[in-house]
PDB file of C-alpha atoms and ligand atoms in Angstrom:
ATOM      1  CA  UNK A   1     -95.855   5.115 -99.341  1.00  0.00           C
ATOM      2  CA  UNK A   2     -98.302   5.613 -96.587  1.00  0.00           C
ATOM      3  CA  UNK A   3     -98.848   8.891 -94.785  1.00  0.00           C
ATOM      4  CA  UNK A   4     -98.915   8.452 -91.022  1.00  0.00           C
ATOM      5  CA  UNK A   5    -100.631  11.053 -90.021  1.00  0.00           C
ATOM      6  CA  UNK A   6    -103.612   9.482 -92.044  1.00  0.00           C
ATOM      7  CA  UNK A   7    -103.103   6.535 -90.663  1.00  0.00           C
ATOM      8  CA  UNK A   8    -102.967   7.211 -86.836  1.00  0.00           C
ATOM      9  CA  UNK A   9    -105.981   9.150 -87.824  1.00  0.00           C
ATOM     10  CA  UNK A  10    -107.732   6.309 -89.916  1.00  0.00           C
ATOM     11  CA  UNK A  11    -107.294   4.058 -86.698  1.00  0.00           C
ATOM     12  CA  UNK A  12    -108.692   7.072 -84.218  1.00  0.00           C
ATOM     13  CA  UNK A  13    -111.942   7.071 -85.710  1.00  0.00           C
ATOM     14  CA  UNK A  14    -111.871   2.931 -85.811  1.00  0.00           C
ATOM     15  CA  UNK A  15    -111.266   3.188 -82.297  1.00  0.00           C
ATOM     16  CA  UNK A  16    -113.809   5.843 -81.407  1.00  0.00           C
ATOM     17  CA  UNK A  17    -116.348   3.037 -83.167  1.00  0.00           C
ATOM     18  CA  UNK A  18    -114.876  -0.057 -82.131  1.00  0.00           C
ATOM     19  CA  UNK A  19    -114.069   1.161 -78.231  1.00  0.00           C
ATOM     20  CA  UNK A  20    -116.027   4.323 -77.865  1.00  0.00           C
ATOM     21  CA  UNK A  21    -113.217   6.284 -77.072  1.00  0.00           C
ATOM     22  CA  UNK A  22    -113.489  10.013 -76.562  1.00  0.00           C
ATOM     23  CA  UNK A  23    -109.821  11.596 -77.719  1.00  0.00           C
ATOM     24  CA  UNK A  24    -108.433  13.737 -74.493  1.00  0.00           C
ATOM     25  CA  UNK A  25    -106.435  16.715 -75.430  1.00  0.00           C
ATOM     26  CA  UNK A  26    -105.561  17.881 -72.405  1.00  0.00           C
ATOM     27  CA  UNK A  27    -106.174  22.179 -72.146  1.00  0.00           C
ATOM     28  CA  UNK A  28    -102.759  22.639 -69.862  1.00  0.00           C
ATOM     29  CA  UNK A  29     -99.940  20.868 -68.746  1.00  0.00           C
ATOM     30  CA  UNK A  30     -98.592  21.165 -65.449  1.00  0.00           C
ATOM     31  CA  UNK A  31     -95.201  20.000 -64.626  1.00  0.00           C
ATOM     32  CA  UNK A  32     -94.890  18.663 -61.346  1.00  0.00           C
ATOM     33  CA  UNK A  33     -91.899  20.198 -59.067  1.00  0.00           C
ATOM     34  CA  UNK A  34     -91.345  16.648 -57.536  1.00  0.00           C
ATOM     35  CA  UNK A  35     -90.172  14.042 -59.171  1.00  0.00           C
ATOM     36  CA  UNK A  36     -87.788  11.208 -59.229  1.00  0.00           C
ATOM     37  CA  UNK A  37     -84.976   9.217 -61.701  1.00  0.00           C
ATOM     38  CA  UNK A  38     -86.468   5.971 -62.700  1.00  0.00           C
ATOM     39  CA  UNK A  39     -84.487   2.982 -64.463  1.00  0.00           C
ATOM     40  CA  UNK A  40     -88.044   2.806 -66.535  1.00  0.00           C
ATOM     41  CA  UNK A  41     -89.262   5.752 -68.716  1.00  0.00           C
ATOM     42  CA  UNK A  42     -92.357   4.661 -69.520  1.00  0.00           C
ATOM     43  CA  UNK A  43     -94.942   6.921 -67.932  1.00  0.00           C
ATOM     44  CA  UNK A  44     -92.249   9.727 -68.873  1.00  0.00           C
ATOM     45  CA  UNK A  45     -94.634  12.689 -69.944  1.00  0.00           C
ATOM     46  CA  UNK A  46     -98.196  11.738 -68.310  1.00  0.00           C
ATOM     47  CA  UNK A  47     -97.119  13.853 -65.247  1.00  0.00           C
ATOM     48  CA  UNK A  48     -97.887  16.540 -67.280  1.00  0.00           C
ATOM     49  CA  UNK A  49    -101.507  16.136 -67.975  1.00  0.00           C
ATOM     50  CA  UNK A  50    -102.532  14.950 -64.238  1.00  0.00           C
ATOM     51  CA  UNK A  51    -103.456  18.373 -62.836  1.00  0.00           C
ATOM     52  CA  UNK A  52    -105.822  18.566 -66.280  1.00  0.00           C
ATOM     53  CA  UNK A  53    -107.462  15.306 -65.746  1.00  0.00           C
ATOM     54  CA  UNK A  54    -108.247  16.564 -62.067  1.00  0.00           C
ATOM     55  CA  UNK A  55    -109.693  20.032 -63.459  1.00  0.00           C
ATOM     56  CA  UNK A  56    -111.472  18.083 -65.810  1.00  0.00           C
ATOM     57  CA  UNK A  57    -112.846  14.966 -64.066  1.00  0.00           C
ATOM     58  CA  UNK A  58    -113.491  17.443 -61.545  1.00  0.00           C
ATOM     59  CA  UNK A  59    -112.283  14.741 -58.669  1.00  0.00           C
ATOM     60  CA  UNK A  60    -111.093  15.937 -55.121  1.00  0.00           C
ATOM     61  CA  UNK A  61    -107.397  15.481 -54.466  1.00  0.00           C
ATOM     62  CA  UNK A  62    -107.619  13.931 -50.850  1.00  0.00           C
ATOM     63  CA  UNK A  63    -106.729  10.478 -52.216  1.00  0.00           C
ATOM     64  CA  UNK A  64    -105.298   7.860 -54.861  1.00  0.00           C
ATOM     65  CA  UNK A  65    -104.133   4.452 -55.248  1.00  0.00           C
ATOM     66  CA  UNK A  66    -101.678   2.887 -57.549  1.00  0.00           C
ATOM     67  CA  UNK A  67    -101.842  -0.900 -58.875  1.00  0.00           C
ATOM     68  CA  UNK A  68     -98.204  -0.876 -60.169  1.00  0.00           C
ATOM     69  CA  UNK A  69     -95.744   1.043 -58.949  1.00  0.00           C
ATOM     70  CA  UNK A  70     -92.351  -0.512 -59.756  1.00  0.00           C
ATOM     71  CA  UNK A  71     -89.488   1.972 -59.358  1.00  0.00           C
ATOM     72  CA  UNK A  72     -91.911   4.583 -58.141  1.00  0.00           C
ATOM     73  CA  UNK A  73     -92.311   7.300 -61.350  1.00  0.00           C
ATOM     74  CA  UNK A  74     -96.194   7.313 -61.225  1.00  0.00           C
ATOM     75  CA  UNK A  75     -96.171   7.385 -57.683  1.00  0.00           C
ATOM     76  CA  UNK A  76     -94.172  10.276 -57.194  1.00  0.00           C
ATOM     77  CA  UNK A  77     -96.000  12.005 -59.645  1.00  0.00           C
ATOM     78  CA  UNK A  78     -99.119  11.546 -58.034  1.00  0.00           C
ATOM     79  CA  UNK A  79     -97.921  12.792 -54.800  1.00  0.00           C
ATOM     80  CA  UNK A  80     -97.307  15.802 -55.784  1.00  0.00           C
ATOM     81  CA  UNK A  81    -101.661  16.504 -56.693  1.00  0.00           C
ATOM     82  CA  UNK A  82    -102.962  14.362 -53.900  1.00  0.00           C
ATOM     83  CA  UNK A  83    -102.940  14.314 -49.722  1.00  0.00           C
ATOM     84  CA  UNK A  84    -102.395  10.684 -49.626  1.00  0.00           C
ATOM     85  CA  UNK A  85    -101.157   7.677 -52.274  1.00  0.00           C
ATOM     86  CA  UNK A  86    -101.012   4.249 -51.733  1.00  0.00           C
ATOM     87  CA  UNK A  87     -99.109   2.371 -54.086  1.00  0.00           C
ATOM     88  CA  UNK A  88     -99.944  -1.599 -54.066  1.00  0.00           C
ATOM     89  CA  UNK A  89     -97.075  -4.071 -55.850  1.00  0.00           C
ATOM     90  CA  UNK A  90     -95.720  -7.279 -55.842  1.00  0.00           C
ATOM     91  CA  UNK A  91     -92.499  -5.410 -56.153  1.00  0.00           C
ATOM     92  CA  UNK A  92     -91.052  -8.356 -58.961  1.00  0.00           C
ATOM     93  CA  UNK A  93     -92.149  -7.480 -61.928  1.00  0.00           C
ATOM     94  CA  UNK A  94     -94.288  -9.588 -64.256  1.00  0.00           C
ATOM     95  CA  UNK A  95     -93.786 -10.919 -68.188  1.00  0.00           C
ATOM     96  CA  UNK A  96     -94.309  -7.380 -69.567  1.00  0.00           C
ATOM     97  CA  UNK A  97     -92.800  -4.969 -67.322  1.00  0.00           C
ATOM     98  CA  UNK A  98     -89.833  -7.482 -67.141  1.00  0.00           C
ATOM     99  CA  UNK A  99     -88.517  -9.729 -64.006  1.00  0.00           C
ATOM    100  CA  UNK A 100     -86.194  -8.090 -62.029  1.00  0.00           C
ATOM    101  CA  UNK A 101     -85.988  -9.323 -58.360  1.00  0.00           C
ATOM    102  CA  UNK A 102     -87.634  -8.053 -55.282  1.00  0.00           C
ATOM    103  CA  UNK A 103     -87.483  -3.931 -56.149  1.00  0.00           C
ATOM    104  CA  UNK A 104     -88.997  -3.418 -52.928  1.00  0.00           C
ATOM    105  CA  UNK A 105     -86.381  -1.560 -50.956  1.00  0.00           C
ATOM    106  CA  UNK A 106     -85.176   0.261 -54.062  1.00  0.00           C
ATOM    107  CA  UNK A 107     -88.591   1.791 -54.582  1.00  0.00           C
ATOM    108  CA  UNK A 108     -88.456   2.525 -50.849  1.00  0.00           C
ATOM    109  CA  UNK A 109     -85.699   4.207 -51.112  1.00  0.00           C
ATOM    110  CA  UNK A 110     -86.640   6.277 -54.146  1.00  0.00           C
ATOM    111  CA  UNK A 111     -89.703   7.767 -52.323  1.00  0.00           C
ATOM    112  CA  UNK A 112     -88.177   8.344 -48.814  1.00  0.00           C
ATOM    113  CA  UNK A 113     -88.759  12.025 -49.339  1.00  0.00           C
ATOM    114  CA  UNK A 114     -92.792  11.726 -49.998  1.00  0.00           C
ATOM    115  CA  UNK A 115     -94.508  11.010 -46.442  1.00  0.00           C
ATOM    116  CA  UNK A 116     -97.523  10.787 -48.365  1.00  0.00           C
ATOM    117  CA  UNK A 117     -96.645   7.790 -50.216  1.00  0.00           C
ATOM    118  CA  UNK A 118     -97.579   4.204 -48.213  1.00  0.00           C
ATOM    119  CA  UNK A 119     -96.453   0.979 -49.923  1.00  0.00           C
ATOM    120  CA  UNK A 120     -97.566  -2.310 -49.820  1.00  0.00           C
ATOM    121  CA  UNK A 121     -96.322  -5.500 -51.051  1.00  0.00           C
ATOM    122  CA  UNK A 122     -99.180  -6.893 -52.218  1.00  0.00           C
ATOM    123  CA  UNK A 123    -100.555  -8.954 -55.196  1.00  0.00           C
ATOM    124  CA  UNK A 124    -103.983  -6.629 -56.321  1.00  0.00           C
ATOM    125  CA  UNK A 125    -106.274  -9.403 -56.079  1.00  0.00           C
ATOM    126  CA  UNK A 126    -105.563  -9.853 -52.093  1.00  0.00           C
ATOM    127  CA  UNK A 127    -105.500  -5.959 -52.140  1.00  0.00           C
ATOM    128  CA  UNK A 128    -108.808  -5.429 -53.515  1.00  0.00           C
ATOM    129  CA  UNK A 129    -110.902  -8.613 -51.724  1.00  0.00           C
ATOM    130  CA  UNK A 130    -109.746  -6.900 -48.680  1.00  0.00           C
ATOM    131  CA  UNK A 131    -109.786  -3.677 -49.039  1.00  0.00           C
ATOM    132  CA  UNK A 132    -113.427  -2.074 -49.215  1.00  0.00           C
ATOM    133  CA  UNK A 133    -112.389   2.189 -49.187  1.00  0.00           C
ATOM    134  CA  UNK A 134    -113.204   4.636 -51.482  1.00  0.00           C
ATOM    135  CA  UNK A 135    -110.484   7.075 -53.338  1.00  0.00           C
ATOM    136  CA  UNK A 136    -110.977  10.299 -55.522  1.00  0.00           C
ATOM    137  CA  UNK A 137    -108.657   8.355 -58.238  1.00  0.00           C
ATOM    138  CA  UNK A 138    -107.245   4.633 -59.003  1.00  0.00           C
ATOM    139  CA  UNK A 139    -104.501   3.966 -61.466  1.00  0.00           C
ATOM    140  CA  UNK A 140    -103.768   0.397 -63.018  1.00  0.00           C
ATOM    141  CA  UNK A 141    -100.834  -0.097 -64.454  1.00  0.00           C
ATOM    142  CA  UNK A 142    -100.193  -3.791 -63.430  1.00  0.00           C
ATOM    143  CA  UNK A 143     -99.490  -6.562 -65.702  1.00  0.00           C
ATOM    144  CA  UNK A 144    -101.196  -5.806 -69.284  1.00  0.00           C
ATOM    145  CA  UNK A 145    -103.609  -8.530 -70.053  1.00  0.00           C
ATOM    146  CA  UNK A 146    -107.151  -8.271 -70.171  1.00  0.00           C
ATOM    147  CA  UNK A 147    -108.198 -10.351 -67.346  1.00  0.00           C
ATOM    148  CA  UNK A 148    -106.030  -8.594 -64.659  1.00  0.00           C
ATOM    149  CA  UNK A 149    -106.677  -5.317 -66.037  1.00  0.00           C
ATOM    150  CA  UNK A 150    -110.862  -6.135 -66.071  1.00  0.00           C
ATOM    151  CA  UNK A 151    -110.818  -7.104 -62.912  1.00  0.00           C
ATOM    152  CA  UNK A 152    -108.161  -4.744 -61.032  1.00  0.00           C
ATOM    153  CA  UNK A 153    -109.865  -1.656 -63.264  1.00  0.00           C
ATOM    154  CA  UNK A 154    -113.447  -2.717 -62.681  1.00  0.00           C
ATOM    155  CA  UNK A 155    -112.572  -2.483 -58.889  1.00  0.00           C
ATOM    156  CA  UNK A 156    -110.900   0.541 -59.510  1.00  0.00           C
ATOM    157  CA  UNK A 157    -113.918   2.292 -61.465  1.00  0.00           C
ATOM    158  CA  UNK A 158    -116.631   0.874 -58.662  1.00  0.00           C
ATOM    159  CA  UNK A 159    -114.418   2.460 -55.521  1.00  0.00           C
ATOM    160  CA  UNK A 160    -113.327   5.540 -57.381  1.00  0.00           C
ATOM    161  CA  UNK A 161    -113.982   8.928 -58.810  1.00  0.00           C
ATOM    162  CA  UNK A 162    -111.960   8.646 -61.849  1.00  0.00           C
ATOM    163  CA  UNK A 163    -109.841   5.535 -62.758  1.00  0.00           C
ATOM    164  CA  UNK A 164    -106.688   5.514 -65.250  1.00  0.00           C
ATOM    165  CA  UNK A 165    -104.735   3.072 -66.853  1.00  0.00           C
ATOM    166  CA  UNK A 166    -101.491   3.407 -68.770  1.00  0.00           C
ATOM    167  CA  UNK A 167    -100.356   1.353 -71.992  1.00  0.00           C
ATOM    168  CA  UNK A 168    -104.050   1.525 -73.998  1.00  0.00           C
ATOM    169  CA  UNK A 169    -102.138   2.459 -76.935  1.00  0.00           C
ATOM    170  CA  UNK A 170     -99.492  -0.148 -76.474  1.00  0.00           C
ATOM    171  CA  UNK A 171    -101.727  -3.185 -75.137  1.00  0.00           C
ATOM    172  CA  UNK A 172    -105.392  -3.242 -77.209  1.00  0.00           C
ATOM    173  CA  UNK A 173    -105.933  -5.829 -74.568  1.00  0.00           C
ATOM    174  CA  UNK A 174    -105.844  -3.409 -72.141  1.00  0.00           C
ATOM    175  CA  UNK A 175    -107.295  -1.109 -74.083  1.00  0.00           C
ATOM    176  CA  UNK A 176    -110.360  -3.665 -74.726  1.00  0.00           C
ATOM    177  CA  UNK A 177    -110.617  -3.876 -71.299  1.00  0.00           C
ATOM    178  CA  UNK A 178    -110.788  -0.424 -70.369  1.00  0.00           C
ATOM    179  CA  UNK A 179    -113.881  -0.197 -72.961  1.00  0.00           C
ATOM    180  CA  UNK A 180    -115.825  -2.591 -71.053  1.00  0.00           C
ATOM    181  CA  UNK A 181    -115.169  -1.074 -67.875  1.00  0.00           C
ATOM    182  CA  UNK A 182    -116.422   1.730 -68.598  1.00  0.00           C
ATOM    183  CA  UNK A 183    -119.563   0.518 -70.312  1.00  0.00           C
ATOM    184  CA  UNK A 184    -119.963  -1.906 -67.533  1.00  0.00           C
ATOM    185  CA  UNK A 185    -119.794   0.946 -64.849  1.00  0.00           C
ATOM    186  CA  UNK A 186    -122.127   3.919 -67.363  1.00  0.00           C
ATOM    187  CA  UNK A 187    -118.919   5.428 -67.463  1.00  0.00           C
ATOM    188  CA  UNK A 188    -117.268   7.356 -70.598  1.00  0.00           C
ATOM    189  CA  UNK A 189    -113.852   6.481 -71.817  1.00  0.00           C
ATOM    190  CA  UNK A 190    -111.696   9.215 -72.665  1.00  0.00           C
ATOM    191  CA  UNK A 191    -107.841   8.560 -74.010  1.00  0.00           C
ATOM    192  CA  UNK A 192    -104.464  10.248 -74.321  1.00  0.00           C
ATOM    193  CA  UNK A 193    -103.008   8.439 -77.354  1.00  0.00           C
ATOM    194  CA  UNK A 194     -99.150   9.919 -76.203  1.00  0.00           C
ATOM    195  CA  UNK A 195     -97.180   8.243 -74.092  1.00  0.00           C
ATOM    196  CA  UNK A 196     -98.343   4.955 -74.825  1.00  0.00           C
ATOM    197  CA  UNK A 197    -101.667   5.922 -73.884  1.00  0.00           C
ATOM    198  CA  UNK A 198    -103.951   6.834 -70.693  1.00  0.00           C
ATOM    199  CA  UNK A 199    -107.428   5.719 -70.714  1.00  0.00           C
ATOM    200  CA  UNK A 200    -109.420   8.114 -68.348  1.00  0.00           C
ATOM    201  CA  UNK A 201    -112.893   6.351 -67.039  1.00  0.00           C
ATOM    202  CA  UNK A 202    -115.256   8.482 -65.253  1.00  0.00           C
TER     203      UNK A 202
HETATM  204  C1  LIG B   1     -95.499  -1.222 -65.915  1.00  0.00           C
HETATM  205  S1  LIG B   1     -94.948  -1.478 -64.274  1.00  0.00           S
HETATM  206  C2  LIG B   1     -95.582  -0.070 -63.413  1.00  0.00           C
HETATM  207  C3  LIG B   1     -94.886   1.193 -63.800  1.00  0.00           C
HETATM  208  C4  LIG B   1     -95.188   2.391 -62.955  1.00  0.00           C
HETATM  209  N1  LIG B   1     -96.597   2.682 -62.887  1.00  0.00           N
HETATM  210  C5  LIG B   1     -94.463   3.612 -63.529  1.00  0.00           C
HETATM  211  O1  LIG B   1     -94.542   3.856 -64.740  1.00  0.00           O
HETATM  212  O2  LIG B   1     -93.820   4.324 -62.804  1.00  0.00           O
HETATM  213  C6  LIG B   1     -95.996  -2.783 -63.790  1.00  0.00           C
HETATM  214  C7  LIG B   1     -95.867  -3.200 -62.343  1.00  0.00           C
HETATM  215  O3  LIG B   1     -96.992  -4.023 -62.015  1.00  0.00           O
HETATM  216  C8  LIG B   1     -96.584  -4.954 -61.059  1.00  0.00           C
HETATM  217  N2  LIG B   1     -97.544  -6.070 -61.070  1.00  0.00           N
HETATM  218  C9  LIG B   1     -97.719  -7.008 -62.031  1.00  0.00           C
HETATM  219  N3  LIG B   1     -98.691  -7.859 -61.681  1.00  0.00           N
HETATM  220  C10 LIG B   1     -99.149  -7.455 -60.465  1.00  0.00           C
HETATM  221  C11 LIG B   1    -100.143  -7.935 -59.577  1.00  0.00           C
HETATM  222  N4  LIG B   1    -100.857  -9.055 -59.853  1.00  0.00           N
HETATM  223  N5  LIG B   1    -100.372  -7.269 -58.430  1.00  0.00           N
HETATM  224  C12 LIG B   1     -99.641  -6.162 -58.116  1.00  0.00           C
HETATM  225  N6  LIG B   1     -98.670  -5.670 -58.907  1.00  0.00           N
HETATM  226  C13 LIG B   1     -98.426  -6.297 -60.069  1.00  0.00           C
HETATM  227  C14 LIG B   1     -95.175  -5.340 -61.468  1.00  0.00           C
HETATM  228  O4  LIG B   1     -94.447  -5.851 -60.369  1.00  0.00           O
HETATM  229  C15 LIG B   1     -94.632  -4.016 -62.004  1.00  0.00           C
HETATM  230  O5  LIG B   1     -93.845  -3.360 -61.045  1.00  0.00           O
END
């Protein structure tokens, strides 16, 4: 019979080797008063430890952008810490998230109360050859293979403060490529194993 707890703990120190991963125990947790219902429950939790990744990155709060927004969870989360967040989507899903039509107005509609919010239907690659700005924090959370996430996060990491990404603990791709982001950029890679996982690059 095998002990989990060993286990989970076996593969932490692999990963701290393998990836260079610095374990994040977040200090506090903050629950933010605005949120919204979302059909997906994925990022459920990780609201929680935003205010203590901006204490601890140390990051102003005058702006963020989102690769991946679908129904609008992160998004509203986010709002709630900084002036201004732009979520970018192609608001139909892709082969991990699931395929589920054009979501567009629905997500709309789910953040009509944050004036802060601005959407656009965008694919990230057309986003981020166009786009040249600056934010205090990116978060990827697009489709969860290595290439997108390398080049969506390595974007991300060059025209941010601090850069997250969501599923490391789900996707090693992503993961993988969140370790070579930050070693690309002289970055360190911190990461919330709950939730899926949150790799934090600053
Ligand atoms: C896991 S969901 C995002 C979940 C969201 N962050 C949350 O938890 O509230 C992934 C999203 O990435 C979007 N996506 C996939 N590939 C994309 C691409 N190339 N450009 C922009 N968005 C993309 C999908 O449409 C989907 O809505």
């Amino acid at each position: 019979m095998f002990n989990t707890g060993l286990v989970t703990k076996a593969k932490g120190i692999l990963d701290k080797i393998r990836y260079g991963e610095i374990n994040y125990k977040p200090t506090k947790l903050v629950t933010p008063t605005r949120l919204i219902q979302s059909r997906s429950q994925a990022w459920v939790g990780l609201e929680k430890i935003l205010f203590d990744i901006i204490e601890f990155s140390g990051i102003k709060t005058n702006s963020a952008v989102e690769f991946g927004v679908e129904f609008g969870y992160s998004t509203a989360a986010l709002a709630n810490f900084f002036k201004q967040v732009t979520g970018v989507d192609i608001f139909t899903g892709d082969e991990h998230a699931g395929h589920y039509g054009d979501i567009y107005a629905e997500t709309s509609n789910n953040l009509k109360d944050f004036p802060n919010i601005t959407l656009i239907k965008a694919d990230y690659k057309d986003y981020i050859t166009s786009a040249n700005d600056t934010f205090d924090l990116v978060h990827v959370d697009i489709i969860h293979t290595y290439d997108d996430t390398y080049a969506c996060g390595l974007w991300g990491a060059q025209h941010s403060s601090c850069t997250i990404f969501h599923d490391t603990q789900s996707y090693p791709d992503v993961k993988r490529a969140v370790a070579d982001i930050a070693k690309k950029t002289n970055k360190k890679f911190y990461n919330y194993r709950k939730c899926n996982g949150l790799g934090i690059v600053f």
